[in-house]
Amino acid sequence: VLSGLLDKISGELQTNPDRKIFLSIVTFESRAQVYEQKVQVTPSNIATLKGKVAALQAGGGTDIMAGLDLGTTQLETAHDVTACASLIFLTDGDASIHDSQLRGLQGKWMALGANFFALGIGAGHKAGIMQAITTNESGELLPNTLYQWVPDATPEVGRRGYQAPQQESTEGV
């Protein structure tokens, strides 16, 4: 999915060479960490970034709240106020979230005017958790927010194939 995003960015930069696009990557397995510090994406470094993305390996565990928190920190500290801020959150896992902490993070995204995209990869993620992340306490979709299920494009990885996400309640949210 990230490689596809970089392909789209490459196309955008070919069409609009003056456009500035910055990227940082946060991973969140048993703990969250910055995998790639903020970097300006250019036609000359797309291949290098795709190589780094391809080297990412799932190591087990999914600390969604730590990932959202560190991703929000990256957005706040590395955000160029002249650019469109976007936080793209991808997960193929399941974890609980903490409502009060989540609402605080959502407030930060809205204060920045950031776009927030929650992409659940394959069948391993919980749709209810992802929906909770993108909605307010009343269940209404937040402004500039999207939740999308993305089929796992590599069925041999995790044996998830193209199954739909788990449709459980948001218990534990």
Short mmCIF file of N, CA, C and O in Angstrom, two decimals, residues 12 85 96 107 128 173:
data_model
loop_
_atom_site.label_atom_id
_atom_site.label_comp_id
_atom_site.label_asym_id
_atom_site.label_seq_id
_atom_site.Cartn_x
_atom_site.Cartn_y
_atom_site.Cartn_z
N GLU A 12 2.25 12.58 -9.19
CA GLU A 12 1.89 13.96 -8.84
C GLU A 12 3.08 14.89 -9.06
O GLU A 12 2.94 16.00 -9.58
N ALA A 85 -1.58 19.09 5.58
CA ALA A 85 -1.19 18.07 6.53
C ALA A 85 -2.10 16.85 6.39
O ALA A 85 -3.31 16.99 6.36
N SER A 96 -6.76 -2.60 21.31
CA SER A 96 -7.76 -1.72 21.91
C SER A 96 -7.29 -0.28 21.83
O SER A 96 -6.11 -0.01 21.66
N GLY A 107 -8.71 15.93 18.37
CA GLY A 107 -8.72 17.39 18.51
C GLY A 107 -7.48 18.03 17.91
O GLY A 107 -7.56 19.08 17.27
N GLY A 128 -14.52 -2.12 13.57
CA GLY A 128 -15.08 -1.28 14.64
C GLY A 128 -14.06 -0.35 15.25
O GLY A 128 -14.37 0.81 15.55
N VAL A 173 -13.41 0.03 23.30
CA VAL A 173 -13.06 1.33 22.72
C VAL A 173 -13.25 2.39 23.78
O VAL A 173 -14.18 2.41 24.50
#
